[in-house]
C-alpha cells in the first residue's frame, strides 16, 4: 500500500504571483592537521598510528591521509595477537591519488617475522603486489596504474591455518593461484601503512600518496549484530563498588548490562555507572520488571557515539545476591548501529509455572537477545524449551544468558519451573541489524533512519517527533532531523522569474538522491481550484534536476508560466511505498 502525504500547498497566484571489521582506520580530521596519533576505530583498542615528523602526514579534510615528501620511515599499527585459526582474514588499503618519481611506497601487511605481504606503489608499474616468505620475494604479475586521482583498493585474503593467501586489486583476483604459506610460523601480526625506499622525486611536490582507509576484517565473522565481548559475575550480599570491565568500543557499539537480584529493592537505576572512559555515550536507558519479594531484574544499555574506552562500574548496597552480565555488541559491517528490536521485554508473574518473552523481529535481520531471570523460592529454571540456543550460567534461582537469531519474524522464549508456587521476574532485550548482502525493505530503511534519533513513541511516518509542523516522512525526504525542531531539512522555495519576456513561478524542491530505492517519490501537481479540485501532473514543468550542494539530496527546479490561467495552485506530495 502506498502512503501519499501532502506536504506543501503554495498560495494561489495570478499574473503577479510568485563483510566483521576487526580494525579500521579512517582519516576524517580537519584539513591540514598534522596527525600525531589516531585512535583505532575497531579492535584492539591499543592500536594507534605513531609518527615521527608529524608535519609530513596531514589530513585533507575529505577523509584522506596525505603522506608528504620527507625522510624515509614507516608507521605501524599492531593487530595484536596472531591471526591463527580456521578463519579467513582480509586486509585492505584504499589509495587515492599518488605521485612518486623515483621512489617506491609500500603498503604492507606484516604477518610476523617471516611473512610480509606488500602492495607496492611503483613509479613505473602502478600498484603491484609482492610477497615475501622466508626471506624470499615473489611478485604478482598484475598492476593498476595509480597516476592521477583514481581511487583503488588493494586487498589480501589470508588463512593462516590453511596456509594460503590471495591478492585482489579493486576486488579482482590477481593471484593466479593461492600463495602457499604452509610451514611458516606466525607471531603477533602488524601492518605498516607505508614505507619509502629511496629519495622522493614527486610529480606533485605536495603529496606522495593519499590513503583513504585501512581495514582488517574477518570474512567469516558473524552476520548482523554479534557479541564482541562479555563479562558475567556473581556477587554475595555485601556492599561493593567495582569496575567489572573496561570495554574498547567504536562508534555505534552498544553496551548492555542485565542484572538478576534476590531483592525487590536492588538493583536500583543508578546501580550501574558508565563513566571515566574516553568514549562518548548516549543517555543510558534503564528499566526493570515488576519486582516481587525476593526477586528483581533490570537492564541498562547505552550506545557509543565515538570510539574509545567504556568502564562499567557496579555499585551495590549489600542487601542482595546479584548476578550481573555485561555485553559489548557490534554490527558486523562496523558501521550500522545495532537496532533495538521488539524490546525491552519485562515480564513477571506470581504463583505460576511459566513466563514468556516475545520479540517481534524482521526476517531480514540477524542479532542477539540478552535476558536475566530471578525467582523467589526453590527450583532451577530450565531454559531447554527456549526457541533458540541460550547459554546460561547455572546459578540457583538467578540466571543471565544470551542467544543468537537470524531470519525469524518473531521469537518466543518460554521459561518454566517445576515449582508451582513461586514468583519470578524476567527482562530481555534483542538487538539486530541487516546482515551483509541482504537488502532491507523500504520500511526497514525508514526504521533504520529513524533509529538514529530520539523521538520516543513518535515513530510513525505521520508523527511529529519534534513538534515542528513537519511529519517524520517529510523530514526523511528533505534531510531533516525529526528530533530537532530547528533542523527541518531543505524546504521548497518559490519565486517569480522572468525569462525572455515570460513570467514564471519558479518552484524548487529537494528529495533524497536515492529516493526511488527507498520507495520514495515526490509528486508535483498543478490545479486551477481548491473547492473543486482538478489536480494534474506537473512534471512537464520540470526544467532541471541534479545533485544539490546538500550531501545526499537532489534538487528539482520547476517553472510554471503565469499567463496561461488567471489563477493556479500547486502542491507537492511525498509518496512512500513500503
XYZ file of C-alpha atoms in Angstrom:
578
model
C 0.000 0.000 0.000
C 1.286 3.451 -0.886
C 1.234 6.345 1.538
C 0.866 9.773 -0.031
C 1.272 12.850 2.132
C 0.546 16.413 1.060
C 3.428 18.437 2.403
C 3.096 21.872 0.826
C 0.438 23.887 -0.964
C 1.604 27.175 -2.431
C -0.692 30.168 -2.310
C -2.875 30.739 -5.355
C -1.285 33.097 -7.842
C -2.447 35.343 -10.645
C -0.242 37.112 -13.145
C 1.813 38.845 -10.451
C 2.173 35.937 -8.003
C 5.330 34.483 -7.145
C 31.549 -8.400 5.376
C 33.074 -8.066 10.530
C 35.504 -5.211 10.728
C 38.130 -6.035 13.342
C 40.110 -2.882 12.822
C 39.618 0.149 10.616
C 41.449 3.410 10.226
C 39.815 6.435 8.639
C 41.168 9.932 8.362
C 38.366 12.430 8.791
C 40.160 15.121 10.780
C 40.075 18.750 9.723
C 42.165 19.749 6.739
C 45.831 20.432 7.335
C 46.033 18.817 10.742
C 49.439 17.310 11.461
C 48.418 13.862 12.651
C 50.401 12.545 15.577
C 48.052 9.852 16.835
C 44.781 8.489 15.504
C 42.714 6.218 17.708
C 41.775 2.906 16.139
C 38.045 2.669 15.424
C 37.968 -1.110 15.755
C 39.744 -3.619 17.962
C 42.182 -3.947 19.599
C 41.846 -0.611 21.283
C 45.547 -0.129 21.969
C 46.444 0.230 18.286
C 47.454 3.759 17.334
C 49.170 5.499 14.487
C 52.587 6.701 15.592
C 54.555 9.249 13.623
C 57.946 10.863 13.657
C 57.826 14.133 11.737
C 54.152 14.972 12.148
C 54.200 17.695 9.509
C 54.801 15.054 6.833
C 51.443 13.340 7.332
C 48.351 15.530 7.207
C 44.654 15.087 6.519
C 42.952 16.898 3.653
C 39.520 17.381 5.198
C 37.957 14.898 2.777
C 38.720 11.704 4.676
C 42.215 11.136 3.295
C 45.664 10.964 4.850
C 48.323 12.640 2.718
C 51.903 11.422 3.020
C 54.157 14.316 2.102
C 57.737 14.305 0.858
C 60.268 13.776 3.602
C 62.756 11.345 5.051
C 62.413 7.573 4.945
C 60.358 5.899 7.620
C 57.357 3.802 8.448
C 54.269 3.868 10.635
C 52.918 0.753 12.307
C 49.579 -0.247 13.743
C 49.674 -3.567 15.642
C 46.971 -6.140 15.046
C 47.665 -7.693 18.483
C 47.625 -11.494 18.731
C 48.495 -13.761 15.812
C 45.636 -14.279 13.386
C 45.705 -18.038 13.650
C 42.818 -20.457 13.275
C 40.446 -21.575 10.566
C 39.098 -18.107 9.736
C 39.959 -16.195 6.598
C 41.045 -12.607 7.156
C 41.054 -9.697 4.769
C 43.499 -6.785 4.869
C 42.810 -3.882 2.533
C 44.106 -0.408 1.856
C 42.290 2.161 -0.267
C 44.648 4.511 -2.093
C 43.718 7.810 -3.696
C 45.979 9.996 -5.807
C 49.718 9.432 -5.791
C 52.730 10.986 -7.418
C 56.078 9.307 -6.817
C 59.002 9.923 -9.140
C 61.863 7.542 -8.299
C 60.565 6.034 -5.098
C 58.503 3.042 -4.091
C 55.818 3.414 -1.443
C 54.936 0.141 0.233
C 51.582 -0.623 1.813
C 52.477 -3.627 3.893
C 50.644 -6.343 5.792
C 53.236 -7.998 8.016
C 52.334 -11.365 9.491
C 55.097 -11.923 11.995
C 58.811 -12.113 11.347
C 58.787 -14.470 8.348
C 55.874 -13.333 6.210
C 55.408 -9.911 4.676
C 52.834 -9.036 2.033
C 53.193 -5.767 0.160
C 51.115 -3.651 -2.132
C 53.803 -1.632 -3.894
C 53.077 1.755 -5.392
C 55.691 1.564 -8.105
C 56.532 4.666 -10.180
C 56.589 2.594 -13.383
C 54.018 -0.155 -12.936
C 51.487 1.461 -10.621
C 50.036 -0.786 -7.901
C 51.846 -4.137 -7.730
C 51.706 -6.920 -5.151
C 54.822 -8.538 -3.781
C 55.030 -11.387 -1.333
C 57.916 -12.213 0.967
C 58.128 -15.553 2.741
C 61.172 -16.975 4.475
C 63.240 -14.057 3.225
C 62.351 -14.559 -0.452
C 60.236 -12.268 -2.626
C 57.594 -13.258 -5.135
C 55.931 -10.729 -7.430
C 52.353 -10.950 -8.583
C 52.085 -10.138 -12.281
C 49.281 -7.611 -12.139
C 49.227 -3.871 -11.779
C 46.970 -0.870 -11.814
C 48.416 2.483 -12.726
C 47.605 4.945 -9.967
C 48.970 8.053 -11.586
C 46.277 10.677 -11.234
C 43.317 10.807 -8.873
C 41.559 7.473 -9.445
C 40.925 5.602 -6.197
C 41.965 1.935 -5.970
C 41.835 -0.719 -3.270
C 44.479 -3.367 -2.636
C 43.281 -6.393 -0.654
C 44.916 -9.536 0.683
C 42.835 -12.506 1.892
C 44.800 -14.962 4.001
C 44.117 -18.031 6.113
C 46.996 -18.900 8.389
C 45.596 -22.261 9.430
C 45.156 -23.323 5.799
C 48.447 -21.706 4.792
C 47.020 -19.760 1.843
C 46.828 -16.180 0.620
C 45.235 -14.423 -2.367
C 45.558 -10.908 -3.782
C 42.925 -8.555 -5.179
C 43.006 -5.171 -6.885
C 39.641 -3.394 -6.885
C 38.014 -6.726 -5.916
C 39.507 -8.505 -8.952
C 41.546 -11.610 -8.079
C 45.037 -11.133 -9.489
C 46.692 -14.019 -7.651
C 46.731 -16.584 -10.422
C 46.918 -19.256 -7.719
C 46.834 -19.130 -3.962
C 50.208 -18.414 -2.421
C 51.378 -21.236 -0.195
C 52.038 -20.146 3.398
C 52.265 -23.703 4.733
C 55.071 -24.344 7.182
C 55.749 -20.734 8.007
C 55.493 -19.504 11.569
C 53.472 -16.504 12.668
C 53.701 -14.341 15.722
C 51.995 -11.076 16.562
C 50.852 -9.501 13.327
C 51.120 -5.862 12.439
C 50.588 -3.598 9.478
C 52.727 -0.781 8.181
C 50.756 1.805 6.301
C 53.767 2.957 4.295
C 57.477 2.525 3.955
C 59.511 4.565 1.496
C 62.675 3.462 -0.239
C 64.892 5.991 -1.979
C 64.565 9.733 -2.121
C 61.353 11.452 -3.085
C 61.114 12.947 -6.537
C 57.458 13.753 -6.982
C 55.349 14.861 -9.870
C 53.282 16.701 -7.291
C 55.578 18.087 -4.593
C 52.669 18.453 -2.179
C 51.619 14.792 -1.983
C 53.385 11.466 -2.444
C 50.450 9.239 -1.529
C 46.851 9.744 -0.491
C 45.368 6.983 1.686
C 41.613 6.856 2.248
C 41.319 3.937 4.662
C 42.882 0.767 6.001
C 40.838 -2.153 7.263
C 41.308 -5.614 8.725
C 38.248 -7.871 8.549
C 37.327 -11.401 9.485
C 35.473 -12.665 6.427
C 33.930 -15.478 8.470
C 32.615 -13.127 11.157
C 29.008 -13.305 12.385
C 26.303 -11.519 10.454
C 24.176 -8.723 11.818
C 24.721 -7.842 15.471
C 27.057 -10.048 17.472
C 28.704 -10.154 20.907
C 32.235 -8.736 20.773
C 32.959 -9.328 24.449
C 31.059 -10.174 27.621
C 31.535 -10.408 31.360
C 29.349 -12.227 33.890
C 29.882 -12.070 37.649
C 28.152 -13.363 40.758
C 28.316 -11.333 43.974
C 27.283 -12.086 47.522
C 25.189 -9.777 49.658
C 27.949 -7.447 50.764
C 28.309 -3.799 49.832
C 30.697 -3.416 46.932
C 31.672 -0.957 44.214
C 33.857 -2.248 41.441
C 34.647 -1.768 37.765
C 33.642 -5.069 36.211
C 35.450 -4.410 32.940
C 36.593 -1.675 30.589
C 35.456 -2.211 27.000
C 37.125 -0.830 23.869
C 34.314 0.409 21.635
C 33.909 2.017 18.253
C 31.197 4.433 17.192
C 27.805 2.708 17.119
C 28.683 -0.108 19.527
C 26.181 -0.863 22.280
C 26.961 -1.838 25.880
C 24.160 -3.824 27.554
C 24.035 -4.669 31.256
C 21.464 -7.018 32.779
C 21.199 -7.998 36.418
C 19.339 -10.572 38.469
C 18.915 -9.906 42.180
C 17.473 -11.559 45.285
C 15.919 -8.283 46.475
C 12.957 -6.307 45.182
C 14.895 -3.117 46.001
C 18.039 -3.917 44.040
C 19.338 -3.225 41.534
C 18.424 0.449 41.513
C 18.570 2.561 38.373
C 21.853 4.126 39.481
C 23.497 0.827 40.403
C 25.393 0.667 37.099
C 27.570 3.589 36.036
C 29.289 4.194 32.680
C 31.865 6.903 33.348
C 35.543 7.713 33.296
C 36.223 6.359 29.809
C 37.346 8.110 26.651
C 34.284 7.226 24.527
C 31.241 9.488 24.446
C 27.904 7.788 25.085
C 24.209 8.327 24.507
C 21.926 8.654 27.507
C 21.603 5.405 29.441
C 18.280 3.594 29.085
C 17.215 1.538 32.098
C 14.119 -0.245 33.408
C 13.193 -3.335 35.375
C 10.425 -5.889 35.513
C 7.792 -5.646 38.227
C 9.634 -6.638 41.344
C 8.447 -9.214 43.838
C 9.595 -10.089 47.306
C 12.984 -11.670 46.910
C 13.482 -11.180 43.161
C 14.151 -8.385 40.710
C 15.695 -7.975 37.249
C 16.852 -4.836 35.441
C 18.564 -3.799 32.222
C 20.731 -0.840 31.199
C 22.106 -0.024 27.758
C 23.925 2.820 26.047
C 25.302 3.476 22.547
C 28.793 4.790 21.854
C 28.798 7.988 19.808
C 32.593 7.937 19.475
C 35.332 5.335 19.751
C 37.284 4.867 22.973
C 37.008 3.082 26.315
C 33.891 2.434 28.401
C 34.413 1.347 32.038
C 31.353 -0.344 33.553
C 31.021 0.102 37.313
C 28.579 -1.759 39.567
C 27.537 -0.242 42.884
C 25.731 -2.465 45.406
C 24.434 -1.592 48.859
C 24.846 -5.081 50.259
C 21.248 -6.230 50.713
C 21.046 -8.798 47.919
C 22.736 -11.563 45.969
C 23.444 -10.487 42.399
C 24.358 -11.845 39.032
C 25.469 -9.179 36.553
C 26.110 -9.632 32.847
C 27.773 -7.026 30.625
C 27.643 -7.480 26.829
C 29.516 -5.499 24.171
C 27.545 -5.572 20.885
C 28.544 -4.537 17.363
C 27.106 -4.700 13.863
C 29.131 -6.886 11.524
C 29.656 -4.121 8.963
C 31.356 -1.992 11.595
C 29.151 0.994 10.808
C 25.480 0.211 11.373
C 24.231 0.966 14.866
C 22.557 -2.108 16.400
C 18.797 -1.561 16.433
C 16.655 -2.426 19.456
C 14.157 -4.991 18.175
C 10.948 -5.962 19.933
C 12.156 -4.954 23.342
C 12.943 -4.241 26.027
C 10.821 -7.029 27.425
C 9.787 -7.067 31.070
C 7.630 -9.916 32.333
C 6.674 -11.077 35.801
C 4.227 -13.415 37.393
C 3.150 -14.708 40.774
C 2.376 -18.326 41.631
C 2.695 -19.593 38.074
C 4.873 -22.099 36.232
C 5.882 -20.370 33.001
C 6.681 -16.960 31.587
C 7.353 -15.847 28.015
C 9.451 -13.115 26.463
C 8.179 -12.350 22.954
C 10.266 -10.443 20.419
C 8.974 -9.029 17.152
C 11.871 -9.253 14.712
C 12.383 -8.870 10.977
C 13.134 -11.776 8.668
C 15.978 -9.761 7.136
C 17.680 -9.181 10.478
C 20.326 -11.041 12.461
C 21.329 -10.367 16.028
C 21.328 -11.412 19.659
C 18.977 -11.288 22.610
C 20.064 -10.967 26.229
C 17.935 -11.958 29.217
C 18.031 -12.043 33.006
C 15.692 -14.037 35.242
C 15.236 -14.059 39.010
C 12.974 -16.256 41.136
C 11.849 -16.269 44.747
C 11.813 -19.735 46.175
C 13.446 -23.009 45.294
C 13.776 -24.723 41.975
C 16.050 -24.415 38.951
C 14.723 -22.647 35.898
C 15.133 -24.843 32.864
C 15.814 -22.958 29.600
C 15.791 -26.119 27.475
C 12.464 -25.254 25.849
C 13.612 -21.879 24.558
C 13.088 -21.446 20.827
C 16.760 -20.757 20.256
C 20.028 -21.717 21.892
C 20.796 -19.797 25.062
C 23.955 -20.012 27.117
C 23.078 -19.560 30.774
C 25.199 -19.701 33.901
C 23.764 -22.377 36.171
C 23.177 -20.142 39.150
C 20.467 -21.323 41.516
C 17.385 -19.105 41.190
C 19.187 -16.420 39.155
C 20.277 -16.662 35.539
C 21.714 -14.472 32.792
C 22.198 -15.539 29.207
C 22.197 -14.630 25.535
C 21.299 -16.239 22.236
C 21.574 -15.526 18.518
C 18.849 -15.320 15.868
C 18.683 -14.784 12.121
C 15.854 -14.593 9.628
C 12.943 -15.065 12.038
C 9.884 -12.826 12.147
C 9.322 -13.329 15.862
C 10.754 -15.216 18.784
C 9.113 -16.526 21.960
C 11.377 -17.557 24.824
C 9.395 -19.617 27.313
C 10.791 -20.371 30.768
C 9.127 -22.889 33.085
C 9.539 -24.309 36.572
C 8.567 -27.462 38.414
C 7.705 -25.290 41.400
C 4.018 -24.414 41.167
C 4.069 -21.584 43.717
C 6.843 -19.090 43.295
C 7.474 -15.610 41.925
C 9.703 -14.605 39.049
C 10.820 -11.535 37.130
C 12.314 -11.601 33.642
C 13.821 -8.921 31.403
C 15.228 -9.204 27.913
C 16.444 -7.101 25.010
C 17.081 -8.030 21.382
C 19.429 -6.083 19.102
C 19.812 -6.670 15.376
C 20.967 -5.201 12.074
C 20.949 -6.216 8.440
C 23.437 -8.969 7.575
C 25.781 -8.149 4.714
C 24.260 -8.884 1.325
C 20.629 -8.561 2.414
C 18.718 -5.590 1.074
C 16.387 -4.082 3.687
C 12.792 -3.326 2.784
C 11.745 0.275 2.294
C 10.008 0.243 5.669
C 13.148 -1.130 7.301
C 15.240 1.597 5.663
C 12.921 4.183 7.193
C 13.103 2.446 10.576
C 16.906 2.361 10.423
C 16.994 6.085 9.624
C 14.586 6.933 12.446
C 16.504 4.803 14.966
C 19.285 7.383 14.845
C 17.045 9.978 16.509
C 15.276 10.293 19.862
C 11.577 10.617 19.034
C 10.226 8.447 21.873
C 6.908 6.919 20.767
C 6.518 9.300 17.797
C 7.827 6.757 15.291
C 5.025 6.799 12.717
C 5.538 8.469 9.364
C 2.745 10.936 10.116
C 4.033 11.621 13.638
C 5.858 14.806 14.608
C 8.824 13.751 16.724
C 9.886 17.351 17.381
C 6.532 19.184 17.029
C 7.872 21.447 14.281
C 4.929 21.055 11.913
C 6.691 18.576 9.621
C 5.963 14.880 9.948
C 8.732 12.302 10.104
C 8.340 11.182 6.482
C 8.756 14.730 5.212
C 11.929 15.225 7.256
C 13.167 11.862 5.953
C 12.793 13.071 2.351
C 14.156 16.571 2.953
C 17.175 15.617 5.073
C 15.792 16.948 8.355
C 16.245 15.801 11.941
C 12.938 14.530 13.383
C 14.036 15.218 16.962
C 15.255 18.766 16.343
C 12.680 21.448 15.562
C 15.446 23.764 14.372
C 16.520 21.329 11.645
C 13.695 20.749 9.166
C 15.943 19.916 6.260
C 15.614 21.656 2.899
C 12.109 23.021 2.399
C 10.828 24.047 -1.054
C 11.348 27.643 -2.172
C 9.415 29.645 -4.732
C 9.921 32.949 -6.530
C 8.866 34.843 -9.620
C 11.327 34.916 -12.521
C 11.210 36.420 -16.000
C 12.832 34.606 -18.866
C 12.759 36.083 -22.382
C 9.753 38.234 -21.539
C 7.681 35.447 -19.944
C 6.868 35.429 -16.222
C 7.201 32.127 -14.391
C 6.624 30.843 -10.906
C 9.855 29.018 -10.142
C 9.342 26.259 -7.578
C 12.392 24.382 -6.278
C 12.179 21.323 -4.050
C 14.607 18.732 -2.696
C 14.478 14.962 -2.337
C 16.780 12.107 -1.361
C 19.184 11.256 -4.169
C 18.301 7.571 -3.680
C 14.592 8.190 -3.132
C 13.484 5.586 -5.683
C 15.472 2.808 -3.989
C 13.813 3.763 -0.692
C 10.309 3.603 -2.130
C 10.019 7.396 -2.087
C 8.728 9.743 -4.769
C 7.901 13.449 -4.989
C 4.550 14.121 -6.673
C 4.323 17.655 -8.073
C 0.853 18.738 -9.250
C -0.944 21.848 -10.525
C -4.637 22.819 -10.492
C -6.985 25.757 -11.030
C -9.181 25.472 -7.952
C -9.234 24.362 -4.333
C -13.015 23.999 -3.926
C -13.441 21.833 -6.989
C -10.050 20.222 -7.274
C -8.589 19.216 -10.608
C -5.025 18.362 -9.661
C -2.956 17.311 -12.654
C 0.584 16.066 -13.147
C 3.015 18.998 -13.249
C 6.176 17.065 -14.067
C 6.167 18.645 -17.518
C 7.163 21.940 -15.923
C 10.429 20.489 -14.632
C 13.402 22.384 -16.055
C 16.286 20.886 -14.130
C 17.262 18.055 -11.807
C 20.568 17.028 -10.265
C 22.802 16.870 -7.233
C 22.431 19.756 -4.801
C 25.007 21.331 -2.529
C 23.483 19.284 0.311
C 25.059 15.839 0.584
C 22.557 13.084 -0.197
C 19.923 15.374 -1.713
C 18.934 16.145 -5.286
C 17.374 19.478 -6.249
C 14.477 19.760 -8.728
C 13.612 23.060 -10.454
C 10.176 23.720 -11.978
C 8.881 26.747 -13.886
C 5.153 27.333 -14.414
C 4.110 30.157 -16.771
C 1.732 32.637 -15.155
C -0.047 33.776 -18.329
C -1.903 30.524 -19.085
C -4.626 30.700 -16.424
C -5.957 33.573 -14.325
C -5.347 31.575 -11.165
C -3.428 28.370 -10.464
C -2.437 26.340 -7.442
C 0.410 23.903 -6.935
C 1.090 21.201 -4.418
C 3.904 18.807 -3.602
C 3.296 15.389 -2.098
C 5.591 12.647 -0.868
C 4.650 9.111 -1.815
C 6.021 6.153 0.119
C 5.743 2.511 -0.950
C 6.750 0.015 1.806
